[in-house]
Coordinates of C-alpha atoms in Angstrom, one line a residue:
Chain C
X1081 CA 5.6 -27.6 -11.6
X1082 CA 8.1 -24.8 -10.5
X1083 CA 7.0 -22.6 -13.3
X1084 CA 3.4 -22.4 -12.0
X1085 CA 4.6 -20.2 -9.1
X1086 CA 6.0 -17.7 -11.7
X1087 CA 2.9 -17.8 -13.9
X1088 CA 0.8 -14.7 -13.8
X1089 CA -2.7 -14.7 -12.4
X1090 CA -4.1 -14.0 -15.8
X1091 CA -2.3 -17.0 -17.4
X1092 CA -3.1 -19.3 -14.5
X1093 CA -6.8 -18.4 -14.9
X1094 CA -6.7 -19.1 -18.6
X1095 CA -4.7 -22.4 -18.1
X1096 CA -7.2 -23.5 -15.5
X1097 CA -10.3 -22.6 -17.6
X1098 CA -8.9 -24.6 -20.5
X1099 CA -8.0 -27.5 -18.2
X1100 CA -4.3 -27.2 -19.1
X1101 CA -3.6 -27.3 -15.4
X1102 CA -5.7 -28.2 -12.3
X1103 CA -6.4 -25.6 -9.5
X1104 CA -5.2 -28.3 -7.1
X1105 CA -1.8 -28.5 -8.9
X1106 CA -1.5 -24.7 -8.8
X1107 CA -2.3 -24.4 -5.1
X1108 CA -0.1 -27.4 -4.2
X1109 CA 2.9 -25.8 -6.1
X1110 CA 2.5 -22.6 -4.1
X1111 CA 2.1 -24.5 -0.8
X1112 CA 5.3 -26.4 -1.5
X1113 CA 7.1 -23.2 -2.2
X1114 CA 5.8 -21.6 1.0
X1115 CA 7.1 -24.7 2.9
X1116 CA 10.5 -24.4 1.3
X1117 CA 11.1 -20.7 1.6
X1118 CA 8.9 -19.0 4.2
X1119 CA 10.9 -19.9 7.3
X1120 CA 13.5 -17.5 5.8
X1121 CA 11.2 -14.9 4.2
X1122 CA 8.6 -14.7 7.0
X1123 CA 6.0 -13.6 4.4
X1124 CA 3.1 -15.5 6.0
X1125 CA 1.6 -15.2 9.5
X1126 CA -0.9 -18.1 8.8
X1127 CA -0.8 -20.7 6.0
X1128 CA -4.3 -22.1 5.4
X1129 CA -3.1 -25.2 3.5
X1130 CA -6.0 -27.5 4.2
X1131 CA -8.7 -24.8 3.4
X1132 CA -6.8 -23.8 0.2
X1133 CA -6.6 -27.4 -1.0
X1134 CA -10.3 -28.0 -0.2
X1135 CA -11.2 -24.9 -2.1
X1136 CA -9.0 -26.0 -5.0
X1137 CA -10.8 -29.3 -5.2
X1138 CA -14.1 -27.6 -5.2
X1139 CA -13.0 -25.2 -8.0
X1140 CA -11.8 -28.2 -10.0
X1141 CA -15.2 -30.0 -9.5
X1142 CA -17.0 -26.8 -10.6
X1143 CA -14.8 -26.7 -13.7
X1144 CA -15.5 -30.3 -14.6
X1145 CA -19.2 -29.4 -14.2
X1146 CA -18.8 -26.6 -16.7
X1147 CA -19.0 -23.8 -14.1
X1148 CA -16.3 -21.1 -14.3
X1149 CA -16.7 -18.2 -12.0
X1150 CA -14.5 -15.9 -14.0
X1151 CA -10.9 -15.2 -15.0
X1152 CA -9.7 -15.8 -11.5
X1153 CA -11.4 -19.2 -11.1
X1154 CA -9.1 -21.5 -9.2
X1155 CA -6.3 -18.9 -9.0
X1156 CA -4.6 -18.6 -5.5
X1157 CA -3.8 -15.4 -3.7
X1158 CA -3.1 -14.2 -0.2
X1159 CA -4.4 -11.2 1.7
X1160 CA -2.5 -9.0 4.1
X1161 CA -3.4 -10.2 7.6
X1162 CA -5.9 -7.3 8.3
X1163 CA -8.6 -8.6 6.0
X1164 CA -11.3 -10.5 7.9
X1165 CA -11.4 -14.1 6.7
X1166 CA -14.1 -16.4 7.9
X1167 CA -12.5 -19.2 9.9
X1168 CA -8.9 -18.0 9.4
X1169 CA -7.4 -15.9 12.2
X1170 CA -6.9 -12.2 11.4
X1171 CA -4.2 -10.8 13.6
X1172 CA -3.4 -7.4 12.1
X1173 CA 0.2 -8.4 12.8
X1174 CA -0.5 -8.0 16.5
X1175 CA -0.3 -9.9 19.7
X1176 CA -3.6 -8.3 20.8
X1177 CA -5.6 -10.0 18.0
X1178 CA -3.4 -13.2 17.8
X1179 CA -6.3 -15.5 18.4
X1180 CA -9.0 -13.5 16.6
X1181 CA -11.0 -15.6 14.2
X1182 CA -13.6 -13.7 12.2
X1183 CA -17.0 -15.2 11.5
X1184 CA -17.4 -13.5 8.1
X1185 CA -15.2 -12.4 5.2
X1186 CA -14.4 -8.8 4.5
X1187 CA -16.3 -7.5 1.4
X1188 CA -13.2 -7.7 -0.9
X1189 CA -12.3 -11.2 0.3
X1190 CA -15.9 -12.3 -0.3
X1191 CA -15.8 -10.8 -3.8
X1192 CA -12.6 -12.5 -4.7
X1193 CA -14.0 -15.8 -3.4
X1194 CA -17.1 -15.2 -5.6
X1195 CA -14.7 -14.7 -8.5
X1196 CA -13.3 -18.2 -7.8
X1197 CA -10.0 -17.1 -6.2
X1198 CA -8.5 -19.2 -3.4
X1199 CA -6.9 -17.9 -0.2
X1200 CA -3.5 -19.5 0.5
X1201 CA -3.0 -17.9 3.9
X1202 CA -2.6 -14.5 5.6
X1203 CA 0.4 -12.3 5.1
X1204 CA 2.8 -10.5 7.4
X1205 CA 2.6 -6.8 8.0
X1206 CA 3.9 -3.9 10.2
X1207 CA 1.8 -4.2 13.3
X1208 CA -1.6 -2.8 12.8
X1209 CA -0.3 -1.3 9.5
X1210 CA 1.4 1.5 11.4
X1211 CA 4.8 1.7 9.8
X1212 CA 6.4 1.9 6.3
X1213 CA 9.4 -0.4 7.1
X1214 CA 7.3 -3.6 7.5
X1215 CA 8.6 -4.5 10.9
X1216 CA 6.9 -7.0 13.2
X1217 CA 8.1 -7.9 16.6
X1218 CA 5.5 -10.6 17.1
X1219 CA 5.8 -12.7 14.0
X1220 CA 9.2 -11.7 12.8
X1221 CA 10.3 -9.1 10.1
X1222 CA 9.5 -10.2 6.6
X1223 CA 12.7 -10.3 4.5
X1224 CA 13.2 -8.7 1.2
X1225 CA 14.0 -11.5 -1.3
X1226 CA 16.2 -9.3 -3.5
X1227 CA 19.2 -9.5 -1.1
X1228 CA 20.3 -12.9 0.1
X1229 CA 23.2 -11.6 2.2
X1230 CA 21.8 -8.5 4.0
X1231 CA 18.5 -8.5 5.7
X1232 CA 16.7 -5.7 4.0
X1233 CA 13.3 -4.2 4.6
X1234 CA 10.5 -5.2 2.3
X1235 CA 8.8 -1.9 2.9
X1236 CA 5.5 -1.8 4.6
X1237 CA 3.1 -1.9 6.0
X1238 CA 2.2 -4.7 3.5
X1239 CA 5.5 -6.4 4.0
X1240 CA 4.5 -10.0 3.6
X1241 CA 2.6 -9.1 0.4
X1242 CA 5.7 -7.6 -1.1
X1243 CA 7.9 -10.6 -0.1
X1244 CA 5.4 -13.3 -1.1
X1245 CA 4.5 -11.9 -4.5
X1246 CA 8.1 -11.1 -5.4
X1247 CA 9.4 -14.5 -4.3
X1248 CA 6.6 -16.6 -5.9
X1249 CA 4.9 -17.6 -2.7
X1250 CA 1.6 -16.1 -4.0
X1251 CA 0.8 -14.7 -7.5
X1252 CA -1.2 -11.8 -6.0
X1253 CA -2.2 -10.1 -2.8
X1254 CA -4.4 -7.4 -1.4
X1255 CA -2.5 -4.8 0.6
X1256 CA -3.8 -1.7 2.3
X1257 CA -2.3 1.8 1.8
X1258 CA -2.6 4.7 4.3
X1259 CA 0.6 6.5 3.5
X1260 CA 2.1 4.2 0.8
X1261 CA 1.7 0.7 2.2
X1262 CA 0.9 -0.8 -1.2
X1263 CA 3.3 1.2 -3.3
X1264 CA 6.3 1.2 -0.9
X1265 CA 6.6 -2.6 -0.7
X1266 CA 5.9 -2.8 -4.5
X1267 CA 8.8 -0.4 -5.0
X1268 CA 11.2 -2.1 -2.6
X1269 CA 10.3 -5.7 -3.7
X1270 CA 10.1 -5.1 -7.5
X1271 CA 6.4 -5.8 -8.0
X1272 CA 3.3 -4.0 -9.3
X1273 CA 0.3 -2.6 -7.5
X1274 CA -2.3 0.1 -7.3
X1275 CA -3.9 2.2 -4.6
X1276 CA -7.2 3.1 -6.1
X1277 CA -9.1 6.3 -5.6
X1278 CA -10.6 6.8 -2.1
X1279 CA -14.0 5.3 -2.4
X1280 CA -13.4 2.9 -5.3
X1281 CA -12.9 -0.2 -3.1
X1282 CA -14.7 -1.2 0.0
X1283 CA -12.8 -1.2 3.3
X1284 CA -15.6 -3.1 5.1
X1285 CA -14.1 -5.9 7.2
X1286 CA -10.6 -4.4 7.0
X1287 CA -8.9 -3.4 10.2
X1288 CA -8.6 0.4 10.0
X1289 CA -5.5 2.5 10.6
X1290 CA -6.9 5.9 9.6
X1291 CA -10.5 6.0 8.2
X1292 CA -10.0 9.0 6.0
X1293 CA -6.6 7.9 4.6
X1294 CA -7.0 4.0 4.2
X1295 CA -7.2 2.5 0.8
X1296 CA -7.4 -1.1 -0.3
X1297 CA -5.7 -2.5 -3.5
X1298 CA -4.0 -5.3 -5.3
X1299 CA -0.3 -6.2 -5.3
X1300 CA 0.8 -8.5 -8.2
X1301 CA 3.7 -9.1 -10.6
X1302 CA 2.0 -7.4 -13.6
X1303 CA -0.3 -4.5 -14.3
X1304 CA -2.7 -7.0 -16.0
X1305 CA -3.0 -9.0 -12.8
X1306 CA -3.7 -5.8 -10.8
X1307 CA -6.4 -5.0 -13.3
X1308 CA -8.0 -8.4 -12.9
X1309 CA -7.9 -8.2 -9.1
X1310 CA -9.2 -4.6 -9.0
X1311 CA -12.0 -5.5 -11.4
X1312 CA -13.1 -8.2 -9.0
X1313 CA -13.1 -6.0 -5.8
X1314 CA -14.1 -2.5 -7.0
X1315 CA -17.5 -0.9 -6.7
X1316 CA -20.2 0.2 -4.3
X1317 CA -20.6 -1.6 -1.1
X1318 CA -23.5 -0.7 1.3
X1319 CA -21.3 -1.9 4.2
X1320 CA -18.8 1.0 3.5
X1321 CA -20.6 4.3 3.2
X1322 CA -17.5 5.9 1.6
X1323 CA -17.7 3.7 -1.5
X1324 CA -18.6 5.3 -4.8
X1325 CA -21.7 4.5 -6.8
X1326 CA -19.8 5.2 -10.0
X1327 CA -19.7 2.3 -12.4
X1328 CA -16.6 0.1 -12.5
X1329 CA -15.0 -0.1 -16.0
X1330 CA -13.6 -3.3 -17.4
X1331 CA -10.0 -2.7 -16.4
X1332 CA -8.6 -5.6 -18.4
X1333 CA -10.2 -4.3 -21.6
X1334 CA -8.6 -0.9 -20.9
X1335 CA -5.1 -2.4 -21.3
X1336 CA -4.6 -1.6 -25.0
X1337 CA -0.8 -1.2 -24.8
X1338 CA -1.3 2.3 -26.4
X1339 CA 0.1 5.5 -24.9
X1340 CA 0.4 7.5 -28.1
X1341 CA -0.7 11.1 -27.4
X1342 CA -1.1 10.4 -23.7
X1343 CA 0.1 13.4 -21.6
X1344 CA 2.5 12.5 -18.8
X1345 CA 3.7 15.0 -16.2
X1346 CA 7.0 14.2 -14.6
X1347 CA 6.8 15.4 -11.0
X1348 CA 10.1 17.2 -10.4
X1349 CA 10.5 19.4 -7.3
X1350 CA 9.9 17.4 -4.0
X1351 CA 9.6 14.1 -6.0
X1352 CA 12.0 13.0 -8.7
X1353 CA 14.5 15.7 -7.9
X1354 CA 15.0 14.7 -4.3
X1355 CA 15.4 10.9 -5.1
X1356 CA 18.7 9.0 -4.8
X1357 CA 20.7 9.3 -8.1
X1358 CA 20.0 5.8 -9.3
X1359 CA 16.3 6.2 -8.6
X1360 CA 16.1 9.5 -10.3
X1361 CA 17.9 8.2 -13.4
X1362 CA 15.6 5.1 -13.6
X1363 CA 12.5 7.2 -13.5
X1364 CA 13.8 9.8 -16.0
X1365 CA 14.6 6.8 -18.3
X1366 CA 11.1 5.5 -17.8
X1367 CA 9.8 8.9 -18.8
X1368 CA 11.9 8.8 -22.0
X1369 CA 10.7 5.3 -22.8
X1370 CA 7.1 6.4 -22.5
X1371 CA 7.9 9.3 -24.7
X1372 CA 9.5 6.9 -27.2
X1373 CA 6.2 5.0 -27.2
X1374 CA 4.3 8.1 -28.2
X1375 CA 3.5 9.8 -24.9
X1376 CA 3.9 13.6 -24.5
X1377 CA 6.0 14.2 -21.4
X1378 CA 6.5 17.5 -19.6
X1379 CA 7.8 18.6 -16.2
X1380 CA 5.4 19.6 -13.4
X1381 CA 5.8 21.0 -9.9
X1382 CA 3.5 20.8 -6.9
X1383 CA 4.1 23.4 -4.2
X1384 CA 1.7 22.7 -1.3
X1385 CA 3.0 19.1 -0.9
X1386 CA 5.7 20.4 1.4
X1387 CA 3.0 20.7 4.1
X1388 CA 1.6 17.2 3.6
X1389 CA 4.0 15.5 6.0
X1390 CA 2.9 17.1 9.3
X1391 CA -0.8 17.3 8.2
X1392 CA -1.0 13.6 7.2
X1393 CA 0.7 12.7 10.5
X1394 CA -1.8 14.7 12.4
X1395 CA -4.7 13.0 10.7
X1396 CA -3.3 9.5 10.9
X1397 CA -2.2 9.8 14.5
X1398 CA -5.6 11.2 15.6
X1399 CA -7.6 8.6 13.7
X1400 CA -5.4 5.7 14.7
X1401 CA -5.5 6.6 18.4
X1402 CA -9.3 6.9 18.2
X1403 CA -9.5 3.3 16.9
X1404 CA -6.9 2.0 19.4
X1405 CA -7.9 4.1 22.5
X1406 CA -9.4 1.2 24.5
X1407 CA -6.4 -1.1 23.9
X1408 CA -4.0 1.7 24.6
X1409 CA -5.6 2.2 28.0
X1410 CA -5.5 -1.4 29.0
X1411 CA -3.0 -3.3 26.8
X1412 CA -0.4 -0.8 25.7
X1413 CA 2.4 -3.1 26.7
X1414 CA 1.2 -5.6 24.0
X1415 CA 2.1 -3.2 21.1
X1416 CA 5.5 -3.3 19.6
X1417 CA 7.5 -0.2 20.8
X1418 CA 7.5 1.9 17.6
X1419 CA 3.7 1.5 17.0
X1420 CA 3.0 2.2 20.7
X1421 CA 5.0 5.5 20.4
X1422 CA 3.3 6.6 17.2
X1423 CA -0.1 5.9 18.8
X1424 CA 0.8 8.0 21.8
X1425 CA 1.6 11.0 19.6
X1426 CA -2.1 11.1 18.7
X1427 CA -3.0 12.2 22.2
X1428 CA -1.3 15.6 21.7
X1429 CA -3.0 16.7 18.5
X1430 CA -5.9 19.1 19.1
X1431 CA -9.2 19.0 17.3
X1432 CA -8.3 22.4 15.7
X1433 CA -5.0 20.9 14.4
X1434 CA -6.9 17.9 13.0
X1435 CA -9.4 20.0 11.2
X1436 CA -6.7 22.4 9.9
X1437 CA -4.9 19.4 8.4
X1438 CA -8.2 18.2 6.8
X1439 CA -8.6 21.7 5.3
X1440 CA -5.2 21.4 3.7
X1441 CA -6.4 18.3 1.8
X1442 CA -8.7 20.5 -0.2
X1443 CA -5.9 22.8 -1.2
X1444 CA -3.5 19.9 -2.1
X1445 CA -6.2 18.0 -4.0
X1446 CA -7.1 21.2 -6.1
X1447 CA -3.4 21.6 -7.0
X1448 CA -3.1 18.0 -8.1
X1449 CA -6.4 18.2 -10.0
X1450 CA -5.1 21.3 -11.8
X1451 CA -1.9 19.5 -12.8
X1452 CA -4.1 16.6 -14.1
X1453 CA -6.5 18.9 -16.0
X1454 CA -3.9 19.2 -18.8
X1455 CA -2.3 15.7 -18.3
X1456 CA -3.6 12.1 -18.1
X1457 CA -1.1 10.9 -15.5
X1458 CA 1.7 12.2 -13.3
X1459 CA 5.0 10.2 -13.0
X1460 CA 7.4 10.1 -10.0
X1461 CA 9.4 7.6 -8.1
X1462 CA 7.4 5.5 -5.6
X1463 CA 10.2 5.7 -3.1
X1464 CA 13.2 8.0 -3.2
X1465 CA 15.5 5.2 -2.0
X1466 CA 15.8 1.4 -2.7
X1467 CA 15.3 -1.2 0.1
X1468 CA 17.3 -0.1 3.2
X1469 CA 19.0 -2.6 5.4
X1470 CA 17.0 -3.5 8.6
X1471 CA 18.1 -1.1 11.3
X1472 CA 19.4 1.6 8.9
X1473 CA 18.0 4.8 10.4
X1474 CA 19.4 7.6 8.2
X1475 CA 19.6 8.2 4.5
X1476 CA 20.7 11.0 2.1
X1477 CA 18.2 12.5 -0.2
X1478 CA 18.6 15.2 -2.8
X1479 CA 17.6 17.9 -0.4
X1480 CA 19.5 16.6 2.7
X1481 CA 19.6 13.9 5.3
X1482 CA 16.4 12.2 6.3
X1483 CA 15.4 9.4 8.6
X1484 CA 14.6 6.3 6.6
X1485 CA 10.9 6.1 7.8
X1486 CA 10.2 9.7 6.5
X1487 CA 12.0 9.0 3.3
X1488 CA 10.0 5.9 2.5
X1489 CA 6.6 7.6 2.8
X1490 CA 7.5 11.0 1.5
X1491 CA 6.5 10.5 -2.2
X1492 CA 3.4 8.3 -1.6
X1493 CA 1.5 9.8 1.3
X1494 CA 0.6 12.8 -0.8
X1495 CA -1.9 10.8 -2.8
X1496 CA -3.5 9.2 0.3
X1497 CA -3.9 12.7 1.5
X1498 CA -5.5 13.8 -1.8
X1499 CA -7.3 10.5 -2.6
X1500 CA -6.0 10.2 -6.2
X1501 CA -5.3 6.7 -7.6
X1502 CA -1.6 5.8 -7.7
X1503 CA 0.1 2.7 -9.0
X1504 CA 3.6 1.5 -8.8
X1505 CA 5.8 -0.8 -11.0
X1506 CA 9.4 -1.7 -11.2
X1507 CA 11.5 0.5 -13.5
X1508 CA 15.0 -0.6 -13.0
X1509 CA 17.6 -1.9 -10.5
X1510 CA 20.4 -0.4 -8.6
X1511 CA 24.0 -1.4 -9.3
X1512 CA 23.7 -3.6 -6.2
X1513 CA 20.7 -5.4 -7.6
X1514 CA 17.8 -3.8 -5.7
X1515 CA 14.6 -2.9 -7.4
X1516 CA 13.5 0.7 -8.2
X1517 CA 9.8 1.5 -8.4
X1518 CA 8.0 4.3 -10.4
X1519 CA 4.7 5.8 -9.4
X1520 CA 1.9 6.8 -11.7
X1521 CA -0.9 9.1 -10.4
X1522 CA -4.2 9.4 -12.2
X1523 CA -7.4 11.5 -12.1
X1524 CA -10.0 10.5 -9.5
X1525 CA -11.6 7.2 -10.5
X1526 CA -9.5 6.8 -13.6
X1527 CA -7.6 3.8 -12.4
X1528 CA -8.0 2.4 -15.9
X1529 CA -5.6 5.0 -17.4
X1530 CA -3.0 4.3 -14.6
X1531 CA -3.2 0.6 -15.3
X1532 CA -3.1 1.1 -19.1
X1533 CA 0.2 3.1 -18.8
X1534 CA 1.7 0.6 -16.4
X1535 CA 0.8 -2.2 -18.7
X1536 CA 2.1 -0.4 -21.8
X1537 CA 5.3 0.3 -19.9
X1538 CA 5.6 -3.4 -19.1
X1539 CA 5.2 -4.3 -22.7
X1540 CA 8.3 -2.3 -23.6
X1541 CA 10.4 -3.3 -20.6
X1542 CA 11.2 -6.5 -18.7
X1543 CA 11.9 -5.3 -15.2
X1544 CA 8.7 -7.0 -13.9
X1545 CA 9.8 -10.4 -15.2
X1546 CA 13.1 -10.6 -13.1
X1547 CA 13.3 -13.0 -10.2
X1548 CA 15.0 -12.3 -6.9
X1549 CA 18.0 -14.3 -5.8
X1550 CA 16.4 -15.7 -2.7
X1551 CA 13.8 -17.3 -4.9
Chain U
X819 CA 2.3 16.0 28.6
X820 CA 1.3 13.7 31.4
X821 CA -1.7 16.0 32.2
X822 CA -2.8 16.2 28.6
X823 CA -2.6 12.4 28.2
X824 CA -4.6 12.0 31.5
X825 CA -7.3 14.3 30.1
X826 CA -7.6 11.9 27.2
X827 CA -8.0 9.0 29.6
X828 CA -4.4 7.7 29.2
X829 CA -2.4 7.0 32.4
X830 CA 1.0 7.2 30.8
X831 CA 4.1 8.0 33.0
X832 CA 6.7 10.6 32.4
X833 CA 9.1 7.9 31.5
X834 CA 6.7 6.6 28.8
X835 CA 6.1 10.0 27.4
X836 CA 9.7 11.4 27.4
X837 CA 10.8 9.4 24.3
X838 CA 8.0 11.0 22.1
X839 CA 8.5 14.5 23.3
X840 CA 10.8 15.6 20.4
X841 CA 8.4 14.1 17.8
X842 CA 5.4 15.8 19.4
X843 CA 7.2 19.2 19.6
X844 CA 8.4 18.9 16.0
X845 CA 4.9 18.0 14.8
X846 CA 3.1 20.8 16.7
X847 CA 5.6 23.3 15.4
X848 CA 5.0 22.1 11.8
X849 CA 1.2 22.2 12.3
X850 CA 1.4 25.8 13.6
X851 CA 3.0 26.7 10.2
X852 CA -0.2 25.6 8.5
X853 CA -1.8 28.8 9.9
X854 CA 0.0 30.8 7.3
X855 CA -1.6 29.0 4.4
X856 CA -4.7 30.4 2.6
X857 CA -7.2 27.9 4.1
X858 CA -9.9 30.3 5.3
X859 CA -12.5 29.4 2.7
X860 CA -11.8 25.7 2.6
X861 CA -14.1 23.1 4.1
X862 CA -12.3 20.4 6.0
X863 CA -12.1 17.5 3.6
X864 CA -12.9 14.5 5.7
X865 CA -13.7 12.5 2.5
X866 CA -16.7 10.8 4.1
X867 CA -18.9 11.2 1.1
X868 CA -20.3 9.1 -1.7
X869 CA -19.2 10.1 -5.2

């Protein structure tokens, strides 16, 4: 039974479809593990045990009647607690929405339900998704399962997603990513995920942080599982006017394992070259491994990215305050302090500054498009540092001292700013046993190539198969 | 800062605003530096569009 919690979503789906295992057994195994470990990991805000078991019994009955919804039929998963879930409270990790119970599912939750997947519960997060550390004063800070002695950050804002998937408390999750909130916890917790192109996946029914920077995407233990989840949720949604009408490819079919002749640009200045030595070495080794598998690797530099920090802060702070303005006038004391302070900053950004920052997006996007015109993907670390201890405020990067928060988002927010798809997967461990994550960036709407390279990399390495000591 | 916040409808006190003053000043300084970039002919990319 214990192995079921370490089985991939793809294999669980296959085992359920062939009646090798019952959806009820699979859900029960995960619920038992949550009961055993979650008091320590604080990955879940709400566990929906009864609803999950009821859904598992229904999935089993359908199976016996010959009805299989698809490759995720009967497979459990858990969303970050900012996705509306009918009948299950959706807190956004906040006190303000502590008792908010939606009357309908968000589009992506409904699509996964239609594909037969089963919600185990709702996962912890930085309050209202506004922080890359994964801190939560209301429900407790999720704990990184890779260090059993020191309480280390999971990364955020999808903190519970990182902890739960890494520790076998859910085989997959949906995170959200405004400055790196999928890729940062993937990197710090040693799991795999992808932030799709802006417009590829509907955000309808997802609590916003920043409308023009928010992305929705899967967090899993393998690239194949991310491909399965993305395939189930991607595509046009009339409820989200930013979604694309472009057709959605079969991502699972795209996973050929082949990278021969594929052109990979290793992002040097401002990315790999400023990472901590162990992170830099692991990503350079990954580049050589891809080269060994037949990819053509060269170095590439982006120059305008140095301006992305203040510009993305101006956009996120303005849009976030616009969403939170009413509560900030009447309930500001109910926010945790760091989030309240970040929201207040938005009041001092002028319309001219906001639009100047939006202009810069065109410049940065053009530069990245130019780099991708001659390459299929770009490679960089996902985070320049491994998981920091909770409360650690300063860190040293290749170009000087940095506060931890800025360091965590530095390499990821560029691609929220530009909208390009970007995935992350584990590519090594530090000497002290902490995961290191790489980041792969693709052309707009070419998530298939990003996933193909991540999957090919996972066929020649075993970093993604390692299990954390807490688990 | 208090007057600017009030103009936006936020009744925040000096004591509440003082902790964010350094961050606001650093951000506004950095945003001023964007003026030196070649952005004249670029439309603001709000990304609200259907591809």
